[in-house]
Amino acid sequence: MTPEVALLRVIHCLDRARESGFKTKAFARALDVVRSTDPAELERRVANDTLTDLDGIGSSTAQVIADAIEGRPSRYLADIEAKSQVEISDKARPYRDALRGDCHLHSTWSDGGAPIERMATTAMAIGHEYMVQTDHSARLTIAHGLNEERLNEQLDQIAAVNEAIADAGHEFRILSGMEVDILEDGSLDLSNEMLGRLDVVVASVHSKLRMEKQKMTERMLQAIASPHVDILGHCTGRMIGKRPPSDFDADYVFAACAQFNTAVEINCRPERLDPPRELLRLAVDYGCWFTIDSDAHATGQLEWQPLGCDRAADCDVPIDRILNTKPVDELLAWTRAAA
Ligand SMILES: [Zn+2]
Ligand SMILES: [Zn+2]
């Protein structure tokens, strides 16, 4: 294991364990140092115990680097591997076992922490057959959202990465997509032409979350009815303990999701866990389709799906109504038929 691989693995574990940003930043900084330092110098510094003299290397990061260079198993890494496992309950297990992919995740193209290739490698390693690359649309400037030009570039990159994956003999596929903003008037933050080119479209509200109930309902209905929208992302926009759910008429919204074949996302991020249980049960009553998505912004967060599986079990979501239990061709047939 190279020092780079070891540090990346520690960061993965810290992310899946929801460790403080402070620790993750320390390892990310050490990773930058390792990448920009001549390997011969790193070896020399390990030999004379001067790694920590490098700006950005502390005692824990130095230990991980030294273990990798000297070919020893790292106790730090073994420890964090064990401690950071994402637990899965018995009731959630059948749901997690049924999942074949993840329909909502971010990369460094917008506000994610890892490039597409590493998100894909991780998704493969946890057993997925596909993932949908859904970076933010242009309006979300703080998240470095993609305009059409950048989205076009991303589509080229996805095609290239898919080719490399196939050449390496893997069955895995990256589907194209976007988490497109639902604008205040219910229109979408991307042209119909571009939306039509994407495999899977997640639409989410990220602005004016406190909009008056009827306006918010109309705004969401318009997006749900769009033939290009496949999935309604984190529908209430709540942040547990920080931001209340948006106010909308859930009967209208879920009835529309059922009618227009727009899946209701069960968002697995621990601070979101959206929709809340009572709304999720209502969506089940309306016969909606669902997805269980990590909304990962880092490789470790791809392992958060058990949290959503837990909710799905609590609310008796039928497994056969969960889109990402479908094989990739069936998923694509579904999104195309719905479009
Ligand atoms: Zn979002
Ligand atoms: Zn997202």
mmCIF file of C-alpha atoms and ligand atoms in Angstrom:
data_model
loop_
_atom_site.group_PDB
_atom_site.id
_atom_site.type_symbol
_atom_site.label_atom_id
_atom_site.label_comp_id
_atom_site.label_asym_id
_atom_site.label_seq_id
_atom_site.Cartn_x
_atom_site.Cartn_y
_atom_site.Cartn_z
ATOM 1 C CA MET A 1 0.000 0.000 0.000
ATOM 2 C CA THR A 2 1.420 3.387 -0.982
ATOM 3 C CA PRO A 3 1.233 6.295 1.488
ATOM 4 C CA GLU A 4 -1.311 7.909 -0.832
ATOM 5 C CA VAL A 5 -3.596 4.858 -0.810
ATOM 6 C CA ALA A 6 -3.267 4.516 2.972
ATOM 7 C CA LEU A 7 -4.160 8.173 3.580
ATOM 8 C CA LEU A 8 -7.105 7.984 1.174
ATOM 9 C CA ARG A 9 -8.390 4.935 3.046
ATOM 10 C CA VAL A 10 -8.150 6.740 6.385
ATOM 11 C CA ILE A 11 -10.100 9.671 4.904
ATOM 12 C CA HIS A 12 -12.715 7.232 3.564
ATOM 13 C CA CYS A 13 -13.161 5.739 7.031
ATOM 14 C CA LEU A 14 -13.307 9.132 8.742
ATOM 15 C CA ASP A 15 -15.994 10.254 6.289
ATOM 16 C CA ARG A 16 -18.177 7.197 6.704
ATOM 17 C CA ALA A 17 -17.895 7.533 10.493
ATOM 18 C CA ARG A 18 -18.972 11.194 10.322
ATOM 19 C CA GLU A 19 -15.783 12.219 12.110
ATOM 20 C CA SER A 20 -15.111 15.905 12.673
ATOM 21 C CA GLY A 21 -13.973 17.857 9.651
ATOM 22 C CA PHE A 22 -10.846 18.672 11.633
ATOM 23 C CA LYS A 23 -9.393 15.164 11.472
ATOM 24 C CA THR A 24 -10.382 14.688 7.846
ATOM 25 C CA LYS A 25 -8.738 17.994 6.940
ATOM 26 C CA ALA A 26 -5.515 16.944 8.655
ATOM 27 C CA PHE A 27 -5.366 13.765 6.565
ATOM 28 C CA ALA A 28 -6.361 15.586 3.390
ATOM 29 C CA ARG A 29 -3.545 18.050 4.014
ATOM 30 C CA ALA A 30 -1.065 15.233 4.585
ATOM 31 C CA LEU A 31 -2.262 13.692 1.331
ATOM 32 C CA ASP A 32 -1.473 16.942 -0.502
ATOM 33 C CA VAL A 33 1.998 16.958 1.031
ATOM 34 C CA VAL A 34 2.637 13.342 0.039
ATOM 35 C CA ARG A 35 1.489 14.018 -3.507
ATOM 36 C CA SER A 36 3.748 17.026 -3.871
ATOM 37 C CA THR A 37 6.851 15.545 -2.230
ATOM 38 C CA ASP A 38 9.472 13.455 -3.982
ATOM 39 C CA PRO A 39 9.013 9.816 -2.821
ATOM 40 C CA ALA A 40 12.785 9.566 -2.218
ATOM 41 C CA GLU A 41 12.584 12.478 0.196
ATOM 42 C CA LEU A 42 9.662 10.825 2.020
ATOM 43 C CA GLU A 43 11.714 7.644 2.398
ATOM 44 C CA ARG A 44 14.691 9.592 3.702
ATOM 45 C CA ARG A 45 12.490 11.379 6.215
ATOM 46 C CA VAL A 46 10.969 8.108 7.413
ATOM 47 C CA ALA A 47 14.496 6.714 7.898
ATOM 48 C CA ASN A 48 15.683 9.646 9.989
ATOM 49 C CA ASP A 49 12.335 10.281 11.649
ATOM 50 C CA THR A 50 11.831 13.817 10.324
ATOM 51 C CA LEU A 51 8.471 13.465 8.537
ATOM 52 C CA THR A 52 6.782 15.761 11.029
ATOM 53 C CA ASP A 53 9.192 18.553 10.106
ATOM 54 C CA LEU A 54 7.197 18.836 6.881
ATOM 55 C CA ASP A 55 4.509 21.479 7.106
ATOM 56 C CA GLY A 56 1.155 19.638 7.137
ATOM 57 C CA ILE A 57 2.367 16.332 8.626
ATOM 58 C CA GLY A 58 1.445 15.595 12.241
ATOM 59 C CA SER A 59 2.145 12.574 14.407
ATOM 60 C CA SER A 60 -0.855 10.456 13.288
ATOM 61 C CA THR A 61 -0.428 11.191 9.616
ATOM 62 C CA ALA A 62 3.338 10.581 9.871
ATOM 63 C CA GLN A 63 2.671 7.200 11.436
ATOM 64 C CA VAL A 64 0.363 6.141 8.597
ATOM 65 C CA ILE A 65 2.866 7.337 5.976
ATOM 66 C CA ALA A 66 5.813 5.615 7.666
ATOM 67 C CA ASP A 67 3.916 2.320 8.018
ATOM 68 C CA ALA A 68 3.055 2.392 4.315
ATOM 69 C CA ILE A 69 6.598 3.171 3.220
ATOM 70 C CA GLU A 70 8.130 0.517 5.468
ATOM 71 C CA GLY A 71 5.517 -2.049 4.407
ATOM 72 C CA ARG A 72 4.099 -2.611 7.894
ATOM 73 C CA PRO A 73 0.391 -3.006 8.587
ATOM 74 C CA SER A 74 -0.846 0.277 10.021
ATOM 75 C CA ARG A 75 -2.406 0.032 13.445
ATOM 76 C CA TYR A 76 -4.002 3.441 13.018
ATOM 77 C CA LEU A 77 -5.680 2.334 9.796
ATOM 78 C CA ALA A 78 -6.745 -1.052 11.191
ATOM 79 C CA ASP A 79 -8.242 0.743 14.179
ATOM 80 C CA ILE A 80 -10.198 3.263 12.178
ATOM 81 C CA GLU A 81 -11.337 0.553 9.724
ATOM 82 C CA ALA A 82 -12.868 -1.364 12.624
ATOM 83 C CA LYS A 83 -14.328 1.598 14.484
ATOM 84 C CA SER A 84 -15.898 3.288 11.463
ATOM 85 C CA GLN A 85 -17.977 0.377 10.116
ATOM 86 C CA VAL A 86 -21.486 1.537 9.233
ATOM 87 C CA GLU A 87 -23.825 -0.684 11.222
ATOM 88 C CA ILE A 88 -26.822 -2.250 9.611
ATOM 89 C CA SER A 89 -29.902 -3.427 11.455
ATOM 90 C CA ASP A 90 -31.584 -6.771 10.764
ATOM 91 C CA LYS A 91 -34.680 -5.089 9.369
ATOM 92 C CA ALA A 92 -32.560 -2.933 7.014
ATOM 93 C CA ARG A 93 -30.506 -5.857 5.717
ATOM 94 C CA PRO A 94 -32.914 -7.146 3.028
ATOM 95 C CA TYR A 95 -33.203 -3.623 1.627
ATOM 96 C CA ARG A 96 -29.460 -3.075 1.510
ATOM 97 C CA ASP A 97 -28.934 -6.505 -0.028
ATOM 98 C CA ALA A 98 -31.441 -5.644 -2.763
ATOM 99 C CA LEU A 99 -29.757 -2.378 -3.775
ATOM 100 C CA ARG A 100 -27.721 -2.520 -6.970
ATOM 101 C CA GLY A 101 -26.723 1.103 -7.237
ATOM 102 C CA ASP A 102 -26.928 4.668 -6.025
ATOM 103 C CA CYS A 103 -28.807 7.389 -7.906
ATOM 104 C CA HIS A 104 -27.561 10.551 -6.169
ATOM 105 C CA LEU A 105 -23.928 11.444 -5.455
ATOM 106 C CA HIS A 106 -21.476 14.261 -6.011
ATOM 107 C CA SER A 107 -17.902 14.578 -7.217
ATOM 108 C CA THR A 108 -15.253 17.294 -7.308
ATOM 109 C CA TRP A 109 -17.090 18.628 -10.382
ATOM 110 C CA SER A 110 -19.420 20.341 -7.885
ATOM 111 C CA ASP A 111 -19.047 20.223 -4.101
ATOM 112 C CA GLY A 112 -17.925 16.631 -3.619
ATOM 113 C CA GLY A 113 -14.530 15.673 -2.213
ATOM 114 C CA ALA A 114 -13.492 12.937 -4.660
ATOM 115 C CA PRO A 115 -13.175 12.708 -8.441
ATOM 116 C CA ILE A 116 -15.643 10.579 -10.437
ATOM 117 C CA GLU A 117 -13.134 7.717 -10.801
ATOM 118 C CA ARG A 118 -12.721 7.308 -7.064
ATOM 119 C CA MET A 119 -16.457 7.509 -6.415
ATOM 120 C CA ALA A 120 -16.857 4.766 -9.035
ATOM 121 C CA THR A 121 -14.078 2.585 -7.603
ATOM 122 C CA THR A 122 -15.652 2.846 -4.169
ATOM 123 C CA ALA A 123 -19.170 2.161 -5.456
ATOM 124 C CA MET A 124 -17.823 -0.958 -7.153
ATOM 125 C CA ALA A 125 -15.984 -2.038 -4.004
ATOM 126 C CA ILE A 126 -19.195 -1.897 -1.942
ATOM 127 C CA GLY A 127 -20.925 -4.095 -4.477
ATOM 128 C CA HIS A 128 -22.841 -1.684 -6.688
ATOM 129 C CA GLU A 129 -23.470 -2.402 -10.373
ATOM 130 C CA TYR A 130 -23.961 1.261 -11.244
ATOM 131 C CA MET A 131 -24.039 4.788 -9.911
ATOM 132 C CA VAL A 132 -25.626 7.940 -11.260
ATOM 133 C CA GLN A 133 -23.320 10.952 -11.270
ATOM 134 C CA THR A 134 -25.530 13.819 -10.098
ATOM 135 C CA ASP A 135 -23.553 16.977 -9.517
ATOM 136 C CA HIS A 136 -25.300 20.293 -8.847
ATOM 137 C CA SER A 137 -26.717 22.573 -11.539
ATOM 138 C CA ALA A 138 -25.402 26.083 -12.251
ATOM 139 C CA ARG A 139 -27.716 28.054 -9.953
ATOM 140 C CA LEU A 140 -26.106 26.538 -6.867
ATOM 141 C CA THR A 141 -23.010 28.692 -7.165
ATOM 142 C CA ILE A 142 -21.769 27.978 -3.621
ATOM 143 C CA ALA A 143 -21.596 24.313 -4.606
ATOM 144 C CA HIS A 144 -19.781 25.135 -7.850
ATOM 145 C CA GLY A 145 -22.781 23.938 -9.885
ATOM 146 C CA LEU A 146 -22.298 22.945 -13.512
ATOM 147 C CA ASN A 147 -23.500 25.044 -16.430
ATOM 148 C CA GLU A 148 -24.217 23.378 -19.777
ATOM 149 C CA GLU A 149 -20.667 23.753 -20.975
ATOM 150 C CA ARG A 150 -19.188 22.052 -17.919
ATOM 151 C CA LEU A 151 -21.909 19.409 -17.947
ATOM 152 C CA ASN A 152 -20.955 18.619 -21.535
ATOM 153 C CA GLU A 153 -17.332 18.220 -20.455
ATOM 154 C CA GLN A 154 -18.442 15.988 -17.615
ATOM 155 C CA LEU A 155 -20.433 13.775 -19.988
ATOM 156 C CA ASP A 156 -17.256 13.264 -22.033
ATOM 157 C CA GLN A 157 -15.361 12.340 -18.897
ATOM 158 C CA ILE A 158 -18.038 9.892 -17.778
ATOM 159 C CA ALA A 159 -17.865 8.212 -21.199
ATOM 160 C CA ALA A 160 -14.071 7.952 -20.908
ATOM 161 C CA VAL A 161 -14.193 6.526 -17.381
ATOM 162 C CA ASN A 162 -16.866 4.025 -18.440
ATOM 163 C CA GLU A 163 -14.625 2.909 -21.258
ATOM 164 C CA ALA A 164 -11.691 2.427 -18.883
ATOM 165 C CA ILE A 165 -13.923 0.447 -16.501
ATOM 166 C CA ALA A 166 -15.095 -1.816 -19.333
ATOM 167 C CA ASP A 167 -11.523 -2.248 -20.595
ATOM 168 C CA ALA A 168 -10.534 -3.387 -17.112
ATOM 169 C CA GLY A 169 -13.198 -6.093 -17.376
ATOM 170 C CA HIS A 170 -15.688 -4.683 -14.859
ATOM 171 C CA GLU A 171 -19.450 -4.763 -15.385
ATOM 172 C CA PHE A 172 -19.931 -1.494 -13.515
ATOM 173 C CA ARG A 173 -21.470 1.544 -15.199
ATOM 174 C CA ILE A 174 -21.595 5.242 -14.422
ATOM 175 C CA LEU A 175 -24.884 6.735 -15.586
ATOM 176 C CA SER A 176 -25.086 10.403 -16.471
ATOM 177 C CA GLY A 177 -27.279 12.668 -14.416
ATOM 178 C CA MET A 178 -27.625 15.868 -12.502
ATOM 179 C CA GLU A 179 -29.150 17.118 -9.272
ATOM 180 C CA VAL A 180 -30.950 19.943 -10.955
ATOM 181 C CA ASP A 181 -32.297 22.838 -8.917
ATOM 182 C CA ILE A 182 -36.030 23.414 -8.835
ATOM 183 C CA LEU A 183 -36.143 27.191 -9.279
ATOM 184 C CA GLU A 184 -38.592 29.418 -7.440
ATOM 185 C CA ASP A 185 -41.178 29.282 -10.224
ATOM 186 C CA GLY A 186 -40.934 25.484 -10.493
ATOM 187 C CA SER A 187 -38.841 25.516 -13.649
ATOM 188 C CA LEU A 188 -35.615 23.533 -13.804
ATOM 189 C CA ASP A 189 -32.094 24.915 -13.819
ATOM 190 C CA LEU A 190 -31.128 23.218 -17.104
ATOM 191 C CA SER A 191 -32.437 23.281 -20.669
ATOM 192 C CA ASN A 192 -34.851 20.556 -21.792
ATOM 193 C CA GLU A 193 -32.378 19.619 -24.489
ATOM 194 C CA MET A 194 -29.646 18.846 -21.928
ATOM 195 C CA LEU A 195 -32.077 17.221 -19.491
ATOM 196 C CA GLY A 196 -33.137 14.924 -22.316
ATOM 197 C CA ARG A 197 -29.562 13.759 -22.800
ATOM 198 C CA LEU A 198 -29.125 12.598 -19.202
ATOM 199 C CA ASP A 199 -29.821 9.033 -18.068
ATOM 200 C CA VAL A 200 -31.324 9.978 -14.699
ATOM 201 C CA VAL A 201 -32.407 13.390 -13.385
ATOM 202 C CA VAL A 202 -32.814 14.192 -9.684
ATOM 203 C CA ALA A 203 -34.644 17.472 -9.012
ATOM 204 C CA SER A 204 -34.291 19.197 -5.642
ATOM 205 C CA VAL A 205 -35.271 22.417 -3.916
ATOM 206 C CA HIS A 206 -32.235 24.212 -2.463
ATOM 207 C CA SER A 207 -33.413 27.825 -2.235
ATOM 208 C CA LYS A 208 -36.331 29.728 -0.669
ATOM 209 C CA LEU A 209 -37.145 26.711 1.479
ATOM 210 C CA ARG A 210 -39.490 28.765 3.640
ATOM 211 C CA MET A 211 -41.794 29.607 0.763
ATOM 212 C CA GLU A 212 -45.499 29.794 1.569
ATOM 213 C CA LYS A 213 -47.227 26.384 1.460
ATOM 214 C CA GLN A 214 -49.343 26.747 -1.678
ATOM 215 C CA LYS A 215 -46.511 28.333 -3.662
ATOM 216 C CA MET A 216 -44.101 25.598 -2.570
ATOM 217 C CA THR A 217 -46.616 22.911 -3.513
ATOM 218 C CA GLU A 218 -47.095 24.415 -6.984
ATOM 219 C CA ARG A 219 -43.348 24.799 -7.388
ATOM 220 C CA MET A 220 -42.732 21.131 -6.575
ATOM 221 C CA LEU A 221 -45.675 19.883 -8.670
ATOM 222 C CA GLN A 222 -44.342 21.608 -11.742
ATOM 223 C CA ALA A 223 -40.967 19.889 -11.384
ATOM 224 C CA ILE A 224 -42.547 16.507 -10.599
ATOM 225 C CA ALA A 225 -44.685 16.757 -13.735
ATOM 226 C CA SER A 226 -41.672 17.450 -15.962
ATOM 227 C CA PRO A 227 -41.131 14.456 -18.245
ATOM 228 C CA HIS A 228 -37.373 14.819 -17.646
ATOM 229 C CA VAL A 229 -37.467 14.504 -13.863
ATOM 230 C CA ASP A 230 -37.038 10.955 -12.567
ATOM 231 C CA ILE A 231 -36.443 11.477 -8.852
ATOM 232 C CA LEU A 232 -37.562 14.103 -6.340
ATOM 233 C CA GLY A 233 -34.496 14.700 -4.119
ATOM 234 C CA HIS A 234 -34.708 15.235 -0.300
ATOM 235 C CA CYS A 235 -38.279 16.554 -0.577
ATOM 236 C CA THR A 236 -38.606 18.548 2.668
ATOM 237 C CA GLY A 237 -35.129 20.087 2.655
ATOM 238 C CA ARG A 238 -34.904 19.689 6.431
ATOM 239 C CA MET A 239 -31.607 19.585 8.320
ATOM 240 C CA ILE A 240 -32.246 17.704 11.534
ATOM 241 C CA GLY A 241 -31.875 20.034 14.520
ATOM 242 C CA LYS A 242 -31.008 22.965 12.261
ATOM 243 C CA ARG A 243 -33.652 23.588 9.634
ATOM 244 C CA PRO A 244 -37.333 22.594 9.715
ATOM 245 C CA PRO A 245 -38.959 20.821 6.777
ATOM 246 C CA SER A 246 -40.465 22.961 4.044
ATOM 247 C CA ASP A 247 -44.207 23.378 4.107
ATOM 248 C CA PHE A 248 -46.051 21.782 1.183
ATOM 249 C CA ASP A 249 -49.211 19.805 0.589
ATOM 250 C CA ALA A 250 -47.826 16.290 0.813
ATOM 251 C CA ASP A 251 -51.016 14.691 -0.554
ATOM 252 C CA TYR A 252 -50.759 16.649 -3.794
ATOM 253 C CA VAL A 253 -47.008 16.128 -4.044
ATOM 254 C CA PHE A 254 -47.030 12.356 -3.554
ATOM 255 C CA ALA A 255 -50.141 11.862 -5.675
ATOM 256 C CA ALA A 256 -48.304 13.713 -8.447
ATOM 257 C CA CYS A 257 -45.144 11.619 -7.909
ATOM 258 C CA ALA A 258 -47.244 8.476 -8.328
ATOM 259 C CA GLN A 259 -49.080 9.831 -11.353
ATOM 260 C CA PHE A 260 -46.022 11.162 -13.211
ATOM 261 C CA ASN A 261 -43.700 8.301 -12.234
ATOM 262 C CA THR A 262 -41.305 10.527 -10.344
ATOM 263 C CA ALA A 263 -39.606 8.513 -7.617
ATOM 264 C CA VAL A 264 -39.502 9.857 -4.067
ATOM 265 C CA GLU A 265 -35.925 9.782 -2.824
ATOM 266 C CA ILE A 266 -35.147 8.380 0.595
ATOM 267 C CA ASN A 267 -32.098 10.511 1.304
ATOM 268 C CA CYS A 268 -29.622 8.697 3.559
ATOM 269 C CA ARG A 269 -27.538 11.629 4.768
ATOM 270 C CA PRO A 270 -27.712 11.464 8.574
ATOM 271 C CA GLU A 271 -28.483 15.190 8.894
ATOM 272 C CA ARG A 272 -31.297 14.915 6.331
ATOM 273 C CA LEU A 273 -32.994 11.485 6.562
ATOM 274 C CA ASP A 274 -35.591 12.901 4.264
ATOM 275 C CA PRO A 275 -38.585 12.383 3.998
ATOM 276 C CA PRO A 276 -39.454 12.102 7.676
ATOM 277 C CA ARG A 277 -41.251 8.847 8.572
ATOM 278 C CA GLU A 278 -44.832 10.146 8.516
ATOM 279 C CA LEU A 279 -44.332 11.556 5.024
ATOM 280 C CA LEU A 280 -42.581 8.428 3.822
ATOM 281 C CA ARG A 281 -45.564 6.351 4.981
ATOM 282 C CA LEU A 282 -47.876 8.682 3.098
ATOM 283 C CA ALA A 283 -45.810 8.272 -0.075
ATOM 284 C CA VAL A 284 -46.072 4.490 0.345
ATOM 285 C CA ASP A 285 -49.867 4.857 0.623
ATOM 286 C CA TYR A 286 -49.920 6.771 -2.663
ATOM 287 C CA GLY A 287 -48.082 3.926 -4.381
ATOM 288 C CA CYS A 288 -45.008 5.991 -5.236
ATOM 289 C CA TRP A 289 -41.737 4.717 -6.594
ATOM 290 C CA PHE A 290 -38.650 5.280 -4.419
ATOM 291 C CA THR A 291 -34.875 5.380 -4.491
ATOM 292 C CA ILE A 292 -32.534 4.951 -1.529
ATOM 293 C CA ASP A 293 -29.686 7.350 -2.226
ATOM 294 C CA SER A 294 -26.555 8.245 -0.306
ATOM 295 C CA ASP A 295 -26.241 11.825 -1.668
ATOM 296 C CA ALA A 296 -22.546 11.158 -0.969
ATOM 297 C CA HIS A 297 -20.108 14.060 -1.107
ATOM 298 C CA ALA A 298 -17.131 11.798 -0.307
ATOM 299 C CA THR A 299 -16.286 8.148 -0.941
ATOM 300 C CA GLY A 300 -16.949 7.084 2.660
ATOM 301 C CA GLN A 301 -20.462 8.506 2.480
ATOM 302 C CA LEU A 302 -21.379 6.026 -0.243
ATOM 303 C CA GLU A 303 -21.655 3.592 2.657
ATOM 304 C CA TRP A 304 -24.537 5.481 4.249
ATOM 305 C CA GLN A 305 -27.349 3.626 2.457
ATOM 306 C CA PRO A 306 -28.129 1.444 5.520
ATOM 307 C CA LEU A 307 -29.534 4.572 7.192
ATOM 308 C CA GLY A 308 -32.136 4.974 4.459
ATOM 309 C CA CYS A 309 -32.765 1.223 4.402
ATOM 310 C CA ASP A 310 -33.630 1.437 8.078
ATOM 311 C CA ARG A 311 -36.292 4.069 7.368
ATOM 312 C CA ALA A 312 -37.618 2.153 4.388
ATOM 313 C CA ALA A 313 -38.075 -0.889 6.644
ATOM 314 C CA ASP A 314 -39.748 1.194 9.360
ATOM 315 C CA CYS A 315 -42.233 2.553 6.848
ATOM 316 C CA ASP A 316 -42.855 -0.723 4.988
ATOM 317 C CA VAL A 317 -41.624 0.568 1.642
ATOM 318 C CA PRO A 318 -42.148 -2.342 -0.776
ATOM 319 C CA ILE A 319 -38.734 -3.450 -2.023
ATOM 320 C CA ASP A 320 -40.063 -3.862 -5.562
ATOM 321 C CA ARG A 321 -40.992 -0.165 -5.646
ATOM 322 C CA ILE A 322 -37.364 0.869 -5.066
ATOM 323 C CA LEU A 323 -35.826 1.806 -8.396
ATOM 324 C CA ASN A 324 -32.226 1.205 -7.475
ATOM 325 C CA THR A 325 -32.916 -2.438 -6.760
ATOM 326 C CA LYS A 326 -33.398 -2.795 -10.531
ATOM 327 C CA PRO A 327 -30.597 -3.918 -12.846
ATOM 328 C CA VAL A 328 -29.181 -1.034 -14.844
ATOM 329 C CA ASP A 329 -31.048 -1.830 -18.077
ATOM 330 C CA GLU A 330 -34.383 -1.992 -16.291
ATOM 331 C CA LEU A 331 -33.634 1.253 -14.488
ATOM 332 C CA LEU A 332 -32.868 2.935 -17.809
ATOM 333 C CA ALA A 333 -35.980 1.483 -19.405
ATOM 334 C CA TRP A 334 -37.957 2.940 -16.501
ATOM 335 C CA THR A 335 -36.458 6.422 -16.713
ATOM 336 C CA ARG A 336 -36.915 6.474 -20.488
ATOM 337 C CA ALA A 337 -40.504 5.263 -20.320
ATOM 338 C CA ALA A 338 -41.262 7.832 -17.643
ATOM 339 C CA ALA A 339 -39.762 10.572 -19.795
HETATM 340 ZN ZN ZN B 1 -29.440 18.502 -2.665
HETATM 341 ZN ZN ZN B 2 -27.052 16.152 -3.517
#
